[in-house]
mmCIF file of C-alpha atoms in Angstrom:
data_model
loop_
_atom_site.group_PDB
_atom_site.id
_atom_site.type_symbol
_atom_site.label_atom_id
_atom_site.label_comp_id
_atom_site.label_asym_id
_atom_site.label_seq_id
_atom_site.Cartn_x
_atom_site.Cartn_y
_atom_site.Cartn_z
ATOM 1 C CA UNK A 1 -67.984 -11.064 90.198
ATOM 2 C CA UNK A 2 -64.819 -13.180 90.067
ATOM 3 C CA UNK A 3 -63.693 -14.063 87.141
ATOM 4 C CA UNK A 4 -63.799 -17.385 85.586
ATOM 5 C CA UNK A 5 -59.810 -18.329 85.473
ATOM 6 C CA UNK A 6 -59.406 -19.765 88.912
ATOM 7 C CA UNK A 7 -62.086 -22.629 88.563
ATOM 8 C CA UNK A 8 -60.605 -23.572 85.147
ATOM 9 C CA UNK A 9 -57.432 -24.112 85.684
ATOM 10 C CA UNK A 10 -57.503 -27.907 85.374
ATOM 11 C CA UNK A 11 -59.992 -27.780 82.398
ATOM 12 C CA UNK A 12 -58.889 -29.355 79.754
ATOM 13 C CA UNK A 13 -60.360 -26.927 77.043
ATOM 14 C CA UNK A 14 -57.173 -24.845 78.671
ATOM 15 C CA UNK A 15 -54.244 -27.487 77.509
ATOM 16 C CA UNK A 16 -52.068 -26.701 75.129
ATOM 17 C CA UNK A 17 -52.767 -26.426 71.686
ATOM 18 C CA UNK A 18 -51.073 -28.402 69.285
ATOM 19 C CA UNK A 19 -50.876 -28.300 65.196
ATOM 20 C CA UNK A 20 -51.157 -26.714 62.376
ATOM 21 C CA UNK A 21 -54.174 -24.942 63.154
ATOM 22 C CA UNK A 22 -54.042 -22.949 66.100
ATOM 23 C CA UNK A 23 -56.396 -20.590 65.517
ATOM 24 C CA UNK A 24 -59.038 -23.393 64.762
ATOM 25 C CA UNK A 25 -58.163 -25.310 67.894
ATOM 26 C CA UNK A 26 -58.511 -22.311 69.868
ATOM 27 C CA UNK A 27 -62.069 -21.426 68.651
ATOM 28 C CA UNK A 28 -62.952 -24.806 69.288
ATOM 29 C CA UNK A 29 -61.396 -24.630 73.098
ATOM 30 C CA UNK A 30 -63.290 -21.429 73.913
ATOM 31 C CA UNK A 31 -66.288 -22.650 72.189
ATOM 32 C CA UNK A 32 -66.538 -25.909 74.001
ATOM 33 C CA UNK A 33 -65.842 -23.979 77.805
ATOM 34 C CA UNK A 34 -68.655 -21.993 76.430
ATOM 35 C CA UNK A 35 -71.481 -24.357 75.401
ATOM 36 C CA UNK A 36 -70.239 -26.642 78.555
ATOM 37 C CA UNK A 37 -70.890 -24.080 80.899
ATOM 38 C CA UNK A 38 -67.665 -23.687 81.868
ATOM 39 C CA UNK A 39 -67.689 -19.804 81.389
ATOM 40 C CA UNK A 40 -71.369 -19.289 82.088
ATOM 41 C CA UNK A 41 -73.286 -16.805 80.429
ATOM 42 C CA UNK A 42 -72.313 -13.150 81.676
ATOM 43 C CA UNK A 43 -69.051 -13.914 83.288
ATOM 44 C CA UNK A 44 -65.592 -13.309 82.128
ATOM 45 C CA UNK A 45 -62.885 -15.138 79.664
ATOM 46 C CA UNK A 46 -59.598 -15.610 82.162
ATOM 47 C CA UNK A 47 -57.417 -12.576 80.831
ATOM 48 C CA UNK A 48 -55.694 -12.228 77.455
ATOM 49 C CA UNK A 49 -52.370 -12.924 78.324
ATOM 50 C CA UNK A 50 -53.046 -15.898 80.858
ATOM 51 C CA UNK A 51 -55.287 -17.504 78.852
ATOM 52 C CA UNK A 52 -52.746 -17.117 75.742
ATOM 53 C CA UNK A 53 -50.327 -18.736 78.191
ATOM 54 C CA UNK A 54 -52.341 -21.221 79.097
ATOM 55 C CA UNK A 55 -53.012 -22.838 75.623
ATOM 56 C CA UNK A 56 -49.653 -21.731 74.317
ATOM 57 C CA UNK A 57 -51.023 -20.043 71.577
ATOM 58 C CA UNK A 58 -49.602 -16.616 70.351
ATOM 59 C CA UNK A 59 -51.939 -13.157 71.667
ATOM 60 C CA UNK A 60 -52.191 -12.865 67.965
ATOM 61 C CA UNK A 61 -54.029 -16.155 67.110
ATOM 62 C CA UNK A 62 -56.323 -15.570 71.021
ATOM 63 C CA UNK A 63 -57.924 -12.341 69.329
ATOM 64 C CA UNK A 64 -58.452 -13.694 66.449
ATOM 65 C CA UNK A 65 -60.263 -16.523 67.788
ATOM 66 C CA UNK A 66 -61.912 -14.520 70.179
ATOM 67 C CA UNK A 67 -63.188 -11.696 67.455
ATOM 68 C CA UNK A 68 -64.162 -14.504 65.304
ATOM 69 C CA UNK A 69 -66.600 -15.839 68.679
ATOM 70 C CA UNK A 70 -67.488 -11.821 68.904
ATOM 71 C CA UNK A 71 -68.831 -11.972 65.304
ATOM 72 C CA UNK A 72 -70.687 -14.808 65.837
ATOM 73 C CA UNK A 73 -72.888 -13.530 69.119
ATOM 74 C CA UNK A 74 -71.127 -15.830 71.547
ATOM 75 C CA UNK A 75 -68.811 -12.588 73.107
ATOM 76 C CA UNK A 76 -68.783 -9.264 73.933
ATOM 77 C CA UNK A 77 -65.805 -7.166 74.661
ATOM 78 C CA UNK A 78 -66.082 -4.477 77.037
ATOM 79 C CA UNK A 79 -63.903 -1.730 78.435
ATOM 80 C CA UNK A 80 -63.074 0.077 81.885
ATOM 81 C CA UNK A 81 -61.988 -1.385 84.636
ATOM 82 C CA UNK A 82 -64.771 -4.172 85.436
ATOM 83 C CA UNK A 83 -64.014 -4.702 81.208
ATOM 84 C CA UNK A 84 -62.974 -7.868 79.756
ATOM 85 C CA UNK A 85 -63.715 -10.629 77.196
ATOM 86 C CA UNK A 86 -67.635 -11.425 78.224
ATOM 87 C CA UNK A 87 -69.931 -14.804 77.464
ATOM 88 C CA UNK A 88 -73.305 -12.953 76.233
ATOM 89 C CA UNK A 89 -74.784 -16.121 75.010
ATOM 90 C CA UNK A 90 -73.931 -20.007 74.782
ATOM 91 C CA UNK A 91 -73.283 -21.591 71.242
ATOM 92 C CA UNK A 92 -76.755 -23.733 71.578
ATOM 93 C CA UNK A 93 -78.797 -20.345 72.722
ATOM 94 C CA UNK A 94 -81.787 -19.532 69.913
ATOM 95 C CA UNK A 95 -80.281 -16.259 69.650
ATOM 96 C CA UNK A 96 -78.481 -17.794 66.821
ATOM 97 C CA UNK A 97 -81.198 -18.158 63.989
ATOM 98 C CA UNK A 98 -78.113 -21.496 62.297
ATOM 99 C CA UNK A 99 -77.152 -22.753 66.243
ATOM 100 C CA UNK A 100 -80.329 -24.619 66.843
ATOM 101 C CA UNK A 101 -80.548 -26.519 63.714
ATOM 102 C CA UNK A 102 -76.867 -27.312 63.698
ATOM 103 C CA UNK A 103 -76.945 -29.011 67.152
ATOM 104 C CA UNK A 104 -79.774 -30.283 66.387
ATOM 105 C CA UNK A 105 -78.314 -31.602 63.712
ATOM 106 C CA UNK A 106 -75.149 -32.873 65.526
ATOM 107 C CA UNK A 107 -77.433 -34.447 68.167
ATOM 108 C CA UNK A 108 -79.056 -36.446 65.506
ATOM 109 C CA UNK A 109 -76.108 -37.882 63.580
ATOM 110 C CA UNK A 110 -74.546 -39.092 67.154
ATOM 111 C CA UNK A 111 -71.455 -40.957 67.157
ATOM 112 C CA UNK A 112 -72.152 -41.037 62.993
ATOM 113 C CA UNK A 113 -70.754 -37.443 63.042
ATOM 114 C CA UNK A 114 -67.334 -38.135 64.714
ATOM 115 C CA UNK A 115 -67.239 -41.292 62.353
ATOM 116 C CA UNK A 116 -67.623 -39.236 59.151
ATOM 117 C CA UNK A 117 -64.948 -36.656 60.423
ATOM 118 C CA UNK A 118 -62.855 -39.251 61.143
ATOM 119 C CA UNK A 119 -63.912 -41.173 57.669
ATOM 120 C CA UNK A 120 -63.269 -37.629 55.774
ATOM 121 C CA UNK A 121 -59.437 -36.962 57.629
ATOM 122 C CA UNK A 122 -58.644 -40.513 56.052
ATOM 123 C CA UNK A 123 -60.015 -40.189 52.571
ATOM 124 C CA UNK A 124 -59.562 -36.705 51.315
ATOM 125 C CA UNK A 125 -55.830 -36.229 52.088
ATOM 126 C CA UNK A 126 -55.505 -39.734 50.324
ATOM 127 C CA UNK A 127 -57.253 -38.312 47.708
ATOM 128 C CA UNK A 128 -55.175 -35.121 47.111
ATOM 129 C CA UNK A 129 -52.307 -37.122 47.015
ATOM 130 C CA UNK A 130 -53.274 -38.729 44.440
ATOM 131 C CA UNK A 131 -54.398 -36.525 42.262
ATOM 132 C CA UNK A 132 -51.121 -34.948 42.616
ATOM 133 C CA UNK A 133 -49.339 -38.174 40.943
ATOM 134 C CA UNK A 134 -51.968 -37.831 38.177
ATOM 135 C CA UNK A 135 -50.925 -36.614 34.556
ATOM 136 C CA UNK A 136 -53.926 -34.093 34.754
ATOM 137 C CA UNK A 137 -55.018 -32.555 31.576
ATOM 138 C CA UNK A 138 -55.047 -28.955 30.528
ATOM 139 C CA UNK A 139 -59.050 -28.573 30.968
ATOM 140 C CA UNK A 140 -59.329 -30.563 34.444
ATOM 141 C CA UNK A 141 -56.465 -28.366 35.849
ATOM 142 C CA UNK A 142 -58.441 -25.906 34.396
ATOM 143 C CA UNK A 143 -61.622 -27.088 36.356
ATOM 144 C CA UNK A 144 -59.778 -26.958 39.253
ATOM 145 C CA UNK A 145 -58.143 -23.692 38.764
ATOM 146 C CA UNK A 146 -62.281 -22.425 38.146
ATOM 147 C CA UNK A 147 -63.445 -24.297 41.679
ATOM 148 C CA UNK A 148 -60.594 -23.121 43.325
ATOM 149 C CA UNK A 149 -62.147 -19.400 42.818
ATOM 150 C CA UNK A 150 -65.656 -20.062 42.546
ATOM 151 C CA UNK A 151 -65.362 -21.191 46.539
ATOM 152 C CA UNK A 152 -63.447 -18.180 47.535
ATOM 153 C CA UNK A 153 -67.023 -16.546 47.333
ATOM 154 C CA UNK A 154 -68.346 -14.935 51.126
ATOM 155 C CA UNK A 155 -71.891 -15.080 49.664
ATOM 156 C CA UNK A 156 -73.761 -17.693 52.048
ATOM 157 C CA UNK A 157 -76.139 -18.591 49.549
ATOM 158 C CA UNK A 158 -73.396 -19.949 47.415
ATOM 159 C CA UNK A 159 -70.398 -20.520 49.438
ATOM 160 C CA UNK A 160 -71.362 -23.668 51.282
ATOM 161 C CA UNK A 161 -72.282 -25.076 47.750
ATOM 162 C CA UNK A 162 -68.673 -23.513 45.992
ATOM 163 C CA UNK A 163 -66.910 -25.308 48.187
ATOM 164 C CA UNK A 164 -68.373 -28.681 48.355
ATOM 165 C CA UNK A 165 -67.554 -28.429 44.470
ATOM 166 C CA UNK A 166 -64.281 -27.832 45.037
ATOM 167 C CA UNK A 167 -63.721 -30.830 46.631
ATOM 168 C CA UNK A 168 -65.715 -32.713 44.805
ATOM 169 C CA UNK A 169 -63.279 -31.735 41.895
ATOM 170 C CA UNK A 170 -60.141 -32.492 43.701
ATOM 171 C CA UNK A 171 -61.912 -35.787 44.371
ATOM 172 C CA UNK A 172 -62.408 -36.756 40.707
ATOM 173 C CA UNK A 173 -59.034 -35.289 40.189
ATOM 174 C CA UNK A 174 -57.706 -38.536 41.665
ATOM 175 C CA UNK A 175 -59.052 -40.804 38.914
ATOM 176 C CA UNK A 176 -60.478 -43.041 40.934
ATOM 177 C CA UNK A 177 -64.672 -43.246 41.029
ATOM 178 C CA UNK A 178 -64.764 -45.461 44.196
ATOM 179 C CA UNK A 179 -62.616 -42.618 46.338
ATOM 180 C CA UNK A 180 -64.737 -39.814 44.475
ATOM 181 C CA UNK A 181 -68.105 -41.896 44.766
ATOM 182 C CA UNK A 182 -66.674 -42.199 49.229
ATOM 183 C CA UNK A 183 -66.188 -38.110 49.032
ATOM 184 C CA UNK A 184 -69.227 -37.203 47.398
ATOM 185 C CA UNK A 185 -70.872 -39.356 50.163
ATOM 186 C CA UNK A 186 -69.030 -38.217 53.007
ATOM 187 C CA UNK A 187 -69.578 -34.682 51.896
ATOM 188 C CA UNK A 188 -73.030 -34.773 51.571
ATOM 189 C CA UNK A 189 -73.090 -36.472 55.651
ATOM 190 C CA UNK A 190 -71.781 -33.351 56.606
ATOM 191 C CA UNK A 191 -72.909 -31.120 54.128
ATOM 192 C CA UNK A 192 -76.329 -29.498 56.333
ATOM 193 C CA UNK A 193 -74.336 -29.672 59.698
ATOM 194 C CA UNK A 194 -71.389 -27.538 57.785
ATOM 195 C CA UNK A 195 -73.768 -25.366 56.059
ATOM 196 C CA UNK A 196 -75.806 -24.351 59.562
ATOM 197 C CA UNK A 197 -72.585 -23.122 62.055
ATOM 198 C CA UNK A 198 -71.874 -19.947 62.354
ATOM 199 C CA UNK A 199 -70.085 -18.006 59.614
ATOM 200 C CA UNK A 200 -66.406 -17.141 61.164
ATOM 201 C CA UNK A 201 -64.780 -14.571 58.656
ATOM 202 C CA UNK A 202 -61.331 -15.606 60.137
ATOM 203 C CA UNK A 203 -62.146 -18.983 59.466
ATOM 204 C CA UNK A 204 -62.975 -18.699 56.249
ATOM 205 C CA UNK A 205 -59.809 -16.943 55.390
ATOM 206 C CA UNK A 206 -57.617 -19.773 56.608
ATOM 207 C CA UNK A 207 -59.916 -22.060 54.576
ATOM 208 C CA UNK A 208 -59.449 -20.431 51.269
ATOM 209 C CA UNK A 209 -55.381 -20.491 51.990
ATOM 210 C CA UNK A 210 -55.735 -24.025 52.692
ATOM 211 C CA UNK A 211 -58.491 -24.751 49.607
ATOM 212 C CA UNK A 212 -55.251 -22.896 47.279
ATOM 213 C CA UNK A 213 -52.359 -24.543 48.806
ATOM 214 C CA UNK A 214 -53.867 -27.646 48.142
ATOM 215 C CA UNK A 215 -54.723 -26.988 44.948
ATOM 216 C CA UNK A 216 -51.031 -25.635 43.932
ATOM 217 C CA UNK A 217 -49.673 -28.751 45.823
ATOM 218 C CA UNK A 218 -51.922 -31.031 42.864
ATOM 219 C CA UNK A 219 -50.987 -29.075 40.411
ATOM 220 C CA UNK A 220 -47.409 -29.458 41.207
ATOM 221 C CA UNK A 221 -47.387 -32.468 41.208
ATOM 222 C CA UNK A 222 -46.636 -32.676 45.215
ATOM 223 C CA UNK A 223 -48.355 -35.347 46.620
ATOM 224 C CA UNK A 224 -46.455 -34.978 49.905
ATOM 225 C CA UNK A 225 -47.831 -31.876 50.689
ATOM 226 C CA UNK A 226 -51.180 -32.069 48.895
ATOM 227 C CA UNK A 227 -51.474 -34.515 51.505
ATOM 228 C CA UNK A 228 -50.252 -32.812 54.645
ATOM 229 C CA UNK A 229 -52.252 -29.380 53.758
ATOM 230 C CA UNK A 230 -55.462 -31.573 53.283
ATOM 231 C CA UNK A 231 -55.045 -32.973 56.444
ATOM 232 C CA UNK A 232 -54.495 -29.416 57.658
ATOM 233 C CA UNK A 233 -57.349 -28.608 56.364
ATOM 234 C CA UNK A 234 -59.627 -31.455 57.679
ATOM 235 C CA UNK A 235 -58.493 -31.261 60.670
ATOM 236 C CA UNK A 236 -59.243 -27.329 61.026
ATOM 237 C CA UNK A 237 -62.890 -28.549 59.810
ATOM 238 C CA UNK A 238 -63.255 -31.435 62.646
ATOM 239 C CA UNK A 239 -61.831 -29.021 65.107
ATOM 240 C CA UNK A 240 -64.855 -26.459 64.447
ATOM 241 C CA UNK A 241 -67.325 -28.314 64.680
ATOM 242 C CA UNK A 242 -65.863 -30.913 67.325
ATOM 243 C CA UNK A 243 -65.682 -27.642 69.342
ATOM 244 C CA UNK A 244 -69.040 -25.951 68.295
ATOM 245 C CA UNK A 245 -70.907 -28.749 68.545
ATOM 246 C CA UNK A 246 -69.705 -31.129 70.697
#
């Protein structure tokens, strides 16, 4: 069976990626050839260090993102000589017991999901920023501090909930009710499509790094980079789901 590389090579999944959040971006590039077809189901990923080449992205970051698709039921690794990085299933497959109901999901909210990503990547780093200029007081750092470790939880009965908190908090942390009224709303959009993808361990690592270091930006009182690491971290969300989801 040939592999998959040659008929790629002008995909645009393959381009280089770009950012602050590599390892998101590449997920999302390997998920979309996935649930486009590109790499149908039982052939091969182009090899490790081509495809690394290819998107510009350290080997590091590629196994990551390709262990994290391995957790989730979308690859299988396999050794020997005919070996390689294999497509067992595509991200929209039932196998998944969370894929159907999140694209699904995704095919229900439409264009309506792109505008509340693009909604969110506006008015959450916005927020952070100001909350960092904010005079906060000893028990709402203190609320924040509590969030902050409440949604490093891995249980997924509470974690979607922990850290929808969390933001809510960082929200309200910018003293303004109509930009913490426009979070809580844009939250709760995306909420059940957020809630139904598949868990990525990797993903939520970088998540939780992102979740403190915005967090330590606000209570710095750095609104430059409580900015810039909440737009990190919004755009590592869009990029998921942009890329698991179409």
């Amino acid at each position: 069976m040939p592999l998959a590389a040659e008929p790629l090579s002008g995909v645009p999944m393959w381009r280089p990626v770009r950012g602050g959040n590599a390892f998101e971006i590449t997920v999302a590039r390997l998920a979309q050839a996935i649930r486009l077809g590109l790499v149908p189901v039982g052939e091969r990923l182009p090899p490790e260090r081509e495809l690394a080449e290819r998107l510009q992205v350290s080997r590091v970051t590629l196994r990551e993102a390709i262990a994290a698709l391995r957790e989730a039921g979308f690859l299988e690794s396999r050794r020997g000589r005919s070996g390689g990085t294999f497509v067992v299933r595509a991200s929209g497959d039932p196998a998944d017991g969370h894929a159907p109901d999140a694209v699904e999901l995704a095919r229900e909210m439409g264009d309506a999901l792109h505008d509340a990503l693009d909604f969110r990547r506006v008015l959450e780093p916005g927020a952070a920023a100001l909350a960092a200029t904010r005079a906060l007081s000893a028990p709402d750092r203190a609320h924040l501090v509590a969030c902050l470790a409440a949604a490093r939880t891995r249980d997924p009965l509470t974690r979607r909930v922990n850290d929808s908190r969390l933001h809510l908090a960082l929200a309200a942390a910018s003293g303004s009710t109509s930009v913490a009224a426009s979070i809580a709303d844009v939250q709760l959009r995306l909420d059940r499509l957020l809630a139904a993808i598949p868990v990525l361990r990797r993903n939520l690592d970088h998540s939780d790094a992102q979740h403190e270091r915005v967090v330590e930006a606000i209570l710095a009182g750095d609104p430059v980079v409580a900015r810039q690491e909440m737009e990190e971290h919004c755009d590592a969300t869009a990029a998921l789901l942009r890329g698991l989801l179409g």
